[in-house]
Every structure is written in structure tokens, then in C-alpha cells.
Short mmCIF file of C-alpha atoms in Angstrom, two decimals:
data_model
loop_
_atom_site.label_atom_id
_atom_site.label_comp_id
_atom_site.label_asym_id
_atom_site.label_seq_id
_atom_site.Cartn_x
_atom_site.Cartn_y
_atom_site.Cartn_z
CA UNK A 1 -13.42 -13.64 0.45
CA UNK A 2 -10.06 -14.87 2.72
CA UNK A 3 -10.15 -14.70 6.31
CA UNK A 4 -7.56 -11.65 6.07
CA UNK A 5 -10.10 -9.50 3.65
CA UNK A 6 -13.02 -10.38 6.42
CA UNK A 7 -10.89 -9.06 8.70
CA UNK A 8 -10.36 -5.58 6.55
CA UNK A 9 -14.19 -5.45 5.77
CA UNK A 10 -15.10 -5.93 9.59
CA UNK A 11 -12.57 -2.84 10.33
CA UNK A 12 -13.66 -1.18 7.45
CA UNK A 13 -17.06 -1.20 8.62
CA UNK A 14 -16.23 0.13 12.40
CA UNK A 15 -15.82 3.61 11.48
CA UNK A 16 -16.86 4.23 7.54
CA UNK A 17 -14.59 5.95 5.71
CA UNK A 18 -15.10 7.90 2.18
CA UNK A 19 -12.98 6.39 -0.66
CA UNK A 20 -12.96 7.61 -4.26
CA UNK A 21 -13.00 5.14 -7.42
CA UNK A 22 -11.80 7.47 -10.31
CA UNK A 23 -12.13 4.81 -13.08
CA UNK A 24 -16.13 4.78 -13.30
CA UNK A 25 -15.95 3.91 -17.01
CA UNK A 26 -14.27 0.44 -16.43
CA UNK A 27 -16.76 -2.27 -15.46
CA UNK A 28 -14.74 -3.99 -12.82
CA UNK A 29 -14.73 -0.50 -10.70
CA UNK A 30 -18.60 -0.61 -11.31
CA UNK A 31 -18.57 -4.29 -10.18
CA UNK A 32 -16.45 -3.65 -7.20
CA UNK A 33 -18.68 -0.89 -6.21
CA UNK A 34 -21.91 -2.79 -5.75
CA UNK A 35 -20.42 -5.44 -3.86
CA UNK A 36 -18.62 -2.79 -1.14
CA UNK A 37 -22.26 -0.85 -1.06
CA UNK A 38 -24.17 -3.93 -0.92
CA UNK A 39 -21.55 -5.15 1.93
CA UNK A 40 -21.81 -1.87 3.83
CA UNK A 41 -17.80 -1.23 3.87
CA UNK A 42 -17.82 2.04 3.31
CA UNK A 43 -18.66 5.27 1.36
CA UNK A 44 -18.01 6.18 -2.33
CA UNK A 45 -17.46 8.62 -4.83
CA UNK A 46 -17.61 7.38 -8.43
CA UNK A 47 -15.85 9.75 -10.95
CA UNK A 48 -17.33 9.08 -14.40
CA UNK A 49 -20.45 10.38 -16.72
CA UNK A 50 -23.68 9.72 -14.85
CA UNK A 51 -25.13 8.72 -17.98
CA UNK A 52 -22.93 5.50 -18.83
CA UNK A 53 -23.11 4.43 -14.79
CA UNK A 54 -26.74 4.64 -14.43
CA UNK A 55 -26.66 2.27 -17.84
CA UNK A 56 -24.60 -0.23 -16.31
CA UNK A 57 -27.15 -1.54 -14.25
CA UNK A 58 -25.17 -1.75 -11.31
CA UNK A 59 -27.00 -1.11 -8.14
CA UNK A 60 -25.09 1.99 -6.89
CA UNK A 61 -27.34 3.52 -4.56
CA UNK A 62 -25.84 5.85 -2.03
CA UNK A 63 -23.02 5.92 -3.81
CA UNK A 64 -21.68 10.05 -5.07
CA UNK A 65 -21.27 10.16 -8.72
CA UNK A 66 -19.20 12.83 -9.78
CA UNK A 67 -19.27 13.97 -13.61
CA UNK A 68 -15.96 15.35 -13.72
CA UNK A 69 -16.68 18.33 -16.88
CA UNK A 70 -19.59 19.44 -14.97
CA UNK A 71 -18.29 18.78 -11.07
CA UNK A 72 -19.15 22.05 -9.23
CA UNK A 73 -15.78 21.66 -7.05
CA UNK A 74 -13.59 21.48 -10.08
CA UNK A 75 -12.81 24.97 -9.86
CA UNK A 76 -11.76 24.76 -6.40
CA UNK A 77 -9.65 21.36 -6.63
CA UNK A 78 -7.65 23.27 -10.22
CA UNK A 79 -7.13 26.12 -7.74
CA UNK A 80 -5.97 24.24 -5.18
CA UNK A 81 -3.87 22.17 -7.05
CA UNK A 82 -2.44 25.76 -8.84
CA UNK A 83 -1.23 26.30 -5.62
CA UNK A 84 1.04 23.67 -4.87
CA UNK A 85 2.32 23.39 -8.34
CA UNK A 86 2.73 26.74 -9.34
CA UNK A 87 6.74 26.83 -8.21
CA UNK A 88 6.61 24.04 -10.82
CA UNK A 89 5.78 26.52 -13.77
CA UNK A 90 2.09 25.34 -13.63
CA UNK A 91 -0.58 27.86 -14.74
CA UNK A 92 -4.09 28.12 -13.79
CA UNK A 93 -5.75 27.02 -17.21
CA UNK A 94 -3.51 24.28 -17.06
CA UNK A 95 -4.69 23.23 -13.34
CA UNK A 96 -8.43 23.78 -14.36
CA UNK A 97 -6.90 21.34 -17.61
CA UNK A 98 -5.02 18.72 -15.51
CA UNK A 99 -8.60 18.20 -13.29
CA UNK A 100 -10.09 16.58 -16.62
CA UNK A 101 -7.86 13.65 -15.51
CA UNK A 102 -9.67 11.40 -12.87
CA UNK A 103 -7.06 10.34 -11.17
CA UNK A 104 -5.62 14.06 -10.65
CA UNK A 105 -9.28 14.84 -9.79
CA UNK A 106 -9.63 12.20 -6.96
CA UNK A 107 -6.43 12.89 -5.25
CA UNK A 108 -7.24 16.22 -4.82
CA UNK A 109 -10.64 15.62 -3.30
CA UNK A 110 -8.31 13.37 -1.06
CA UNK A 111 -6.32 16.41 -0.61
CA UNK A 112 -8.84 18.58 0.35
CA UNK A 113 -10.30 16.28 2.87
CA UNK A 114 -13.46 15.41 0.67
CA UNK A 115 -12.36 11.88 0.77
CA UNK A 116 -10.20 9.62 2.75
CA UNK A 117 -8.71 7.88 0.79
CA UNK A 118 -8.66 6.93 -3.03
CA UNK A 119 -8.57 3.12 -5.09
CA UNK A 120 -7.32 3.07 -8.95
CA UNK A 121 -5.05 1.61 -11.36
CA UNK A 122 -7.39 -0.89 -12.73
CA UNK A 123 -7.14 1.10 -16.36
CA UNK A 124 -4.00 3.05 -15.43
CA UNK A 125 0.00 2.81 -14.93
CA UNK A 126 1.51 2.57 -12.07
CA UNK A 127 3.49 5.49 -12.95
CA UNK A 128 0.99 7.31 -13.24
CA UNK A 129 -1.30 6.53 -10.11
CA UNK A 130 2.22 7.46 -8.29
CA UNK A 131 2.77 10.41 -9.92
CA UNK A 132 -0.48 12.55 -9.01
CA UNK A 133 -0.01 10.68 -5.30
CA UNK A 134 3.82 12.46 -5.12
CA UNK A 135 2.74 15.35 -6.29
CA UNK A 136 -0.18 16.09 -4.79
CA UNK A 137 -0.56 14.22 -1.43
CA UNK A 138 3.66 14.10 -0.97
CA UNK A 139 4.84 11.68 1.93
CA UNK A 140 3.72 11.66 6.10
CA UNK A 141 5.19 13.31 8.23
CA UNK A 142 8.74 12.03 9.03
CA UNK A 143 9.04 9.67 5.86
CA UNK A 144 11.59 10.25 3.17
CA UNK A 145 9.88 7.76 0.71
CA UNK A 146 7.33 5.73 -0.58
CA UNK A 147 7.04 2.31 -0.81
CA UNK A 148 4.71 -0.58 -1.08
CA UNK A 149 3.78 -4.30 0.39
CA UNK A 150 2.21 -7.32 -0.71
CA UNK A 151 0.03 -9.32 1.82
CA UNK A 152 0.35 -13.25 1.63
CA UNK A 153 -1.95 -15.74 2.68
CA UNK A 154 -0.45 -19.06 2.40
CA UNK A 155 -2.90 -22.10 2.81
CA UNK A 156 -2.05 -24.98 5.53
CA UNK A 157 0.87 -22.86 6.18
CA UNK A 158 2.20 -23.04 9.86
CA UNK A 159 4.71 -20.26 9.15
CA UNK A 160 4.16 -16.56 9.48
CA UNK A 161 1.33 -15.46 11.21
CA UNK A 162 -0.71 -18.89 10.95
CA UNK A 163 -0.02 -18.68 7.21
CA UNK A 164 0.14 -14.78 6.89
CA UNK A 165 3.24 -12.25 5.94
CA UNK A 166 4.01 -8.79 4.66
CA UNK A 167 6.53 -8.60 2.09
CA UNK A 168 8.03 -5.71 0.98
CA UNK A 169 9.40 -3.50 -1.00
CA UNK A 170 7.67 -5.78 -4.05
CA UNK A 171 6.80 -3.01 -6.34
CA UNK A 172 8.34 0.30 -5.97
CA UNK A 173 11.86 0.53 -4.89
CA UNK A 174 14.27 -0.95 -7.69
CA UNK A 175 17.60 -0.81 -5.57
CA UNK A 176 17.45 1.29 -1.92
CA UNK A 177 20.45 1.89 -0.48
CA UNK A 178 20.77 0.90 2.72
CA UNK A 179 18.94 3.84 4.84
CA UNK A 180 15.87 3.49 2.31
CA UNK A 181 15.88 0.16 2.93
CA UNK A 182 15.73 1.07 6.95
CA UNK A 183 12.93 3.06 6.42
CA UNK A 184 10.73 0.45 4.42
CA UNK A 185 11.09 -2.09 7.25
CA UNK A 186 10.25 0.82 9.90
CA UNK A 187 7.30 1.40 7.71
CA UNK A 188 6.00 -2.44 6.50
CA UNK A 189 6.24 -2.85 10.46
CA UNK A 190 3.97 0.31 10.98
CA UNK A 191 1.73 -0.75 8.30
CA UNK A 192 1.82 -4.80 10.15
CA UNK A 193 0.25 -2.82 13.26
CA UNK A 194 -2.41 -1.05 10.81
CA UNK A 195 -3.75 -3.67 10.02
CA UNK A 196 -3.52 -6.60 11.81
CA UNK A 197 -3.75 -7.43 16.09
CA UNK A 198 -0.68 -9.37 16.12
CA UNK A 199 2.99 -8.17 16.81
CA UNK A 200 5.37 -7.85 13.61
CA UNK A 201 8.35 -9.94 13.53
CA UNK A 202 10.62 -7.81 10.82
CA UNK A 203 13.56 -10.09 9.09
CA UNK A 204 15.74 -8.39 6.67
CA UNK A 205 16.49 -10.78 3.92
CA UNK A 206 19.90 -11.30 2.66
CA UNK A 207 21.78 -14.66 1.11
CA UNK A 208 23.41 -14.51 4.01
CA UNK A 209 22.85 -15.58 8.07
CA UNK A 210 24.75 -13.36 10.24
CA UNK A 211 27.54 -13.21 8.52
CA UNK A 212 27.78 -16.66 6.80
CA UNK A 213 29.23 -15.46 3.70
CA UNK A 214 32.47 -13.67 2.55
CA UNK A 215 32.05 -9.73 2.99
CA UNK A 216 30.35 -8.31 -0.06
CA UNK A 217 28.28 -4.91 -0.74
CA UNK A 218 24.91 -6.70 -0.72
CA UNK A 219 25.39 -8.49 2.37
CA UNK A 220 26.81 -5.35 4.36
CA UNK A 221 23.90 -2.97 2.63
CA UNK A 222 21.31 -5.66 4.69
CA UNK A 223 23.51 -5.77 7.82
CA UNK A 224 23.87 -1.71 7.39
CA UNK A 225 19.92 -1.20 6.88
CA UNK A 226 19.39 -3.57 9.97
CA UNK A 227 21.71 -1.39 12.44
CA UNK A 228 19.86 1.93 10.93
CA UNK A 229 16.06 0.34 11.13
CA UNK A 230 16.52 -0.52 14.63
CA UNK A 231 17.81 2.95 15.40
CA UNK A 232 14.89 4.47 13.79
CA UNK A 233 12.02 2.17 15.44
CA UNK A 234 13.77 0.61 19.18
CA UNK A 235 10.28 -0.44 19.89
CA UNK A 236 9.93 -2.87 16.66
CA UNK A 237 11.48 -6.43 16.40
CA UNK A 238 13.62 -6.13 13.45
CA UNK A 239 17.05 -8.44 12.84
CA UNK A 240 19.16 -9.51 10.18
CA UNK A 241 20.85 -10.21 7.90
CA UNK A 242 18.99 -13.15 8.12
CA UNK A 243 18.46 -15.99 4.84
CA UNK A 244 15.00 -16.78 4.53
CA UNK A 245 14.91 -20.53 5.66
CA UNK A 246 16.38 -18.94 9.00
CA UNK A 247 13.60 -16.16 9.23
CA UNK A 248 10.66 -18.39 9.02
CA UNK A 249 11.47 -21.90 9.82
CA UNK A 250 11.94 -22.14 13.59
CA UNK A 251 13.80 -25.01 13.42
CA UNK A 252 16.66 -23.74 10.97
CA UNK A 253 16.22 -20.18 12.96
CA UNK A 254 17.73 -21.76 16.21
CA UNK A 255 20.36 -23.15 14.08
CA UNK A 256 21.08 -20.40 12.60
CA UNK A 257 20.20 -17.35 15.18
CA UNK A 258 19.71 -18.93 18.15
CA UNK A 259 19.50 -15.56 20.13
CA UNK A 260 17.20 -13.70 17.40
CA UNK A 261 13.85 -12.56 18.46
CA UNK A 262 12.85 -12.99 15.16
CA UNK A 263 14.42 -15.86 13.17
CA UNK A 264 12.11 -18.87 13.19
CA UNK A 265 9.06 -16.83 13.44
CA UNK A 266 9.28 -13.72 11.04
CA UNK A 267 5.67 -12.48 9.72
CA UNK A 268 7.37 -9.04 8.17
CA UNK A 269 9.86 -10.22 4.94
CA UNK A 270 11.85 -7.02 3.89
CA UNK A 271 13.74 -7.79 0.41
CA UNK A 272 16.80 -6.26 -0.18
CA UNK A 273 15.84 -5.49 -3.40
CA UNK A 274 12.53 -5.04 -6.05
CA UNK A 275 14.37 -8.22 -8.13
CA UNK A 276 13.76 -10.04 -4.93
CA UNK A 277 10.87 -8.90 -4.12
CA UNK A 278 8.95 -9.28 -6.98
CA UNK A 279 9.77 -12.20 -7.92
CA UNK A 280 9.49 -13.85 -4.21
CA UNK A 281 5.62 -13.04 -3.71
CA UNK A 282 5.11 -14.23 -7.04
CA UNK A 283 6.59 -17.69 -6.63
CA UNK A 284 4.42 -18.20 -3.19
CA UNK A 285 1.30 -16.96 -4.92
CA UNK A 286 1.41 -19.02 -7.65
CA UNK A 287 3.65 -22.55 -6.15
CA UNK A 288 1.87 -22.17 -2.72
CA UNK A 289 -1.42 -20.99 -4.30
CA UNK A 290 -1.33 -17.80 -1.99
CA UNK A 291 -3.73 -14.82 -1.80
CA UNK A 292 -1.55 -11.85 -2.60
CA UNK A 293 -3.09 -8.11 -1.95
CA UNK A 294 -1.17 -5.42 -3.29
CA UNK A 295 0.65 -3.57 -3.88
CA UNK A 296 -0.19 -1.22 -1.08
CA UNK A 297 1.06 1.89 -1.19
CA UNK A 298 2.78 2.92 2.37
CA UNK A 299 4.57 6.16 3.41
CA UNK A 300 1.80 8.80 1.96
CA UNK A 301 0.24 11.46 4.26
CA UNK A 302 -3.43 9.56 3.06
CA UNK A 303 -3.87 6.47 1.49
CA UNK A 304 -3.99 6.03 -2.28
CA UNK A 305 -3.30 2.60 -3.60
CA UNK A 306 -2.20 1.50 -6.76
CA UNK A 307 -4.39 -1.84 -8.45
CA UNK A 308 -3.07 -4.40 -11.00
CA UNK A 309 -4.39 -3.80 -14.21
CA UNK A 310 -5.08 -7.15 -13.56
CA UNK A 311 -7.62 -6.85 -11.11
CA UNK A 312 -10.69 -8.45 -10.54
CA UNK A 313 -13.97 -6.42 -8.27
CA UNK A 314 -13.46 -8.67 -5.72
CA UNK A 315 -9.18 -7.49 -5.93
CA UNK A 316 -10.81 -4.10 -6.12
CA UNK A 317 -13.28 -4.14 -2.94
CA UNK A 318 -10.19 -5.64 -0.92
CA UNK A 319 -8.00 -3.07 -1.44
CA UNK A 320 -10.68 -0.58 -0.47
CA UNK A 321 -11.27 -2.05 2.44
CA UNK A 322 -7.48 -2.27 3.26
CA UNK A 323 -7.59 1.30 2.25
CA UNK A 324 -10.12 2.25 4.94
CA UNK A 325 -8.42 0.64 8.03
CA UNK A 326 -5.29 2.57 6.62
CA UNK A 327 -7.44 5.90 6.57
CA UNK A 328 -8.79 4.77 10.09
CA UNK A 329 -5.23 4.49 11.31
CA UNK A 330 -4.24 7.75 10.28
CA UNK A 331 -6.89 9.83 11.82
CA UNK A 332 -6.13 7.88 14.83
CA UNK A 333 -2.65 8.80 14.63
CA UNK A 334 -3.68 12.74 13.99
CA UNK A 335 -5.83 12.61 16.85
CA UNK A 336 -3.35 11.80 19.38
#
């Protein structure tokens, strides 16, 4: 594991949370589930038949595993889940149906409070992971919409946070305007303080410095979304427009911004677009060799994160963890 995903198990582990793996038929959740019990990260609930788990020969003591046809709380989740759909022309036999589906099934344990928190997408679209999460668990509190970050680890790299960033939005937003892209720098810089013990430095990413091109929509969108993040969060650092040489180099950020608080030493990357986005943590993870973690999901009233299809157990047990110090941050939140 990286030092970062030590980091998440170690906070994990502080207060243990209860996260739900809906995909118990695919072997890499099964995988990923012995290593988090066997590492003591956290609680689970398996959704898939009993019979096929116990034959995996994975050591899953401890673990809940929850055969969803015979689940005594099935009733009770379709009801639930009746309710909050029904202005949507949703019946209850086709609630009690739509709780066949694991993922619907998990998120509404999440819902309910039987879980804090739920890990998927290993066998499953995006689209659809983010579907049941909109319409079930719906945004926080003061959070028009959701988006999502990728954490970097760049080795024997002295920029960032000795090496480290958040980049966003990477997976979810195609094109936000200019006060969506506010709001995913207020939240990447929330979700910065989640997780790490450091201070986020928040650049807004543009092809331009401070006005170092000719006036043109994309420029003034990242100059616009600046002016409105800064409004919505005073107490973060946030500036731009700023190119990325300028954010992260200090060298080319006193050049460039000389009066920035963050240019030179951004840890926070906010892309104006998904284009952008997408394809900038994918040239440092593979040119630089990075560890990327994501997507994580970031403006839901619980956490529920989306997994590449890609993903290994060891992807899988990080993002729990990750998912737990998110849970732990929320209850902290509720508390006060």
C-alpha cells in the first residue's frame, strides 16, 4: 500500500465505520474483503448468495452477508424507497422489484442508517452507481451538485503536498458553467480537509495566468468561477485563473503571481473542464508513474463511491478506507 492509503487505513481504523460491498458475486469484492477484515479497517456487509461466498474460500469472518431474495429488511428498504419515489410514478411492487438490484439495495441500507457508507462499480456503470446515489441519497446539505476527485501520488515529486494533489472534476462534470465550477473547488477543498492534516492550496486551471491571454469565454468562465468560489468559502485559499506551470512550480508562480497565496505551491488542481481533467490525471499516472484513487464521489449527504471496472482488491480496500474517513467526517460535521 502508498503512504496516502496507510494514512486512510490508520483513520479508518480510529472510529470503524460500516460499509456495504453490493457486488459479492465478483471475486475482486471477495478479495478486497478479506484483506480490509484481516487489516481491521472496518465493518462489512456483503450483498450476494451465502452459498457462492462461503465457496469462495475467502476468509470473511465477521463480515454480514446479506442474501438479497431472502433479506428480512427488504420489505422495509422497498417501502422506504416507495416513499421517496412515489411522486416519480413508482409503485410498491415495483420498489419491492427495484430492491432485487444490489446496488439499489445497498444505498438504501445507507439510507436508512444501516450502513455508512457504500463501495461498488467494480461490475457496474458509472451511470448507474450514480443513478441509485441521486436518487436515493440526493446531495448534502447546501450543495447543488455532485462531483468527483482523483488523488495523485507522484513519486520523488517535490510539488504538491510532498508529491500529493487532488484533482478535480476528472469524472463527472462534462462542461460546468462557471458557478458549478465554484462549487467543485469549494467542495475538492472540503474534501482536501477530510482527508488529509495539511491546508489546501486550490488553483483554478485555465491556459491562461491572470489574464495573459486575449479575452475569451473559457478564460473569463475560470476567472468568473474564481470570484464566485471565494465568495462561497472566504476561509479557503483559492486563486486563479492560474496555468498550471504557475500553480505548482514555485519558481514560475513568482513569475507569474507573485502576490498569489497559492501559485507555486497548489496541492488542490480544479480543471475547467472533464476534457481536462480526465485526461490530466491520466498523463501523471501513467508518464509520472502516479498512484491515482478515484474517482471519489463528493457532494452526497453519505458517501457512496463509484470503482473502475478496472479495479484491483487492493483499488477496492482503498477506496473503502477513503470511504470511512469520509463517513467519519460527516458524523463529525452532524454532530456539531
Amino acid at each position: 500500500m502508498s503512504v496516502f492509503i496507510d494514512s486512510m487505513v490508520a483513520k479508518a481504523k480510529q472510529d470503524r465505520q460500516t460499509i456495504v460491498l453490493p457486488e459479492g458475486d465478483d471475486s475482486r469484492t471477495l478479495a478486497a474483503a478479506e484483506k480490509v477484515i484481516a487489516a481491521g479497517i472496518t465493518d462489512l456487509i456483503i450483498l450476494g448468495d451465502g452459498d457462492a461466498i462461503a465457496a469462495s474460500g475467502r476468509h470473511l469472518d465477521g463480515a454480514r452477508i446479506v442474501d438479497i431474495p431472502t433479506a428480512p429488511e427488504k420489505q422495509r428498504l422497498a417501502d422506504a424507497f416507495f416513499e421517496l419515489r412515489k411522486h416519480k410514478g413508482v409503485t410498491p411492487e415495483a420498489a419491492l422489484e427495484k430492491m432485487d438490484d444490489p446496488i439499489y439495495f445497498g444505498t438504501m441500507m445507507v439510507k436508512l442508517g444501516m450502513a455508512d457508507g457504500q463501495v461498488c462499480g467494480a461490475c457496474h456503470a458509472t451511470s448507474d452507481v450514480l443513478r441509485a446515489a441521486l436518487q436515493i441519497l440526493k446531495t448534502a446539505p447546501g450543495i447543488k451538485s455532485v462531483s468527483s476527485f482523483f488523488i495523485e501520488a507522484v513519486p520523488d515529486c517535490e510539488y504538491g503536498e510532498n508529491g500529493v494533489f487532488l484533482f478535480s472534476d476528472c469524472g463527472l462534470e462534462i462542461q460546468p458553467d462557471a458557478e458549478k465550477l465554484a462549487q467543485v473547488a469549494v467542495n475538492s477543498g472540503r474534501s482536501w480537509k477530510t482527508l488529509f492534516d495539511a491546508e489546501p492550496r486550490i488553483a483554478m486551471l485555465s491556459h491562461s495566468t491572470y489574464q495573459s491571454t486575449v479575452a475569451n469565454a473559457d478564460r473569463d468562465k475560470v476567472i468568473e468561477a474564481t470570484r464566485i468560489a471565494r465568495e462561497l468559502a472566504p476561509d479557503l485559499l483559492i486563486d486563479g485563473e492560474l496555468q498550471l506551470d504557475a500553480a505548482i512550480v514555485p519558481s514560475v508562480g513568482a513569475s507569474k503571481a507573485p502576490e498569489s497565496p497559492v501559485a507555486g505551491r497548489a496541492n488542490v488542481l480544479i480543471f475547467p473542464d472533464l476534457d481536462a481533467g480526465n485526461i490530466g490525471y491520466k498523463l501523471v499516472q501513467r508518464l509520472a508513474k502516479a498512484e491515482a484513487y478515484g474517482p471519489i464521489t463528493q457532494g452526497l449527504a453519505a458517501p457512496m463511491n463509484d470503482l473502475s471496472r478496472g479495479a484491483s482488491a487492493d483499488d477496492i480496500m482503498g477506496v473503502v478506507a477513503i470511504t470511512c474517513v469520509q463517513s467519519q467526517a460527516r458524523k463529525a460535521v452532524l454532530r456539531n
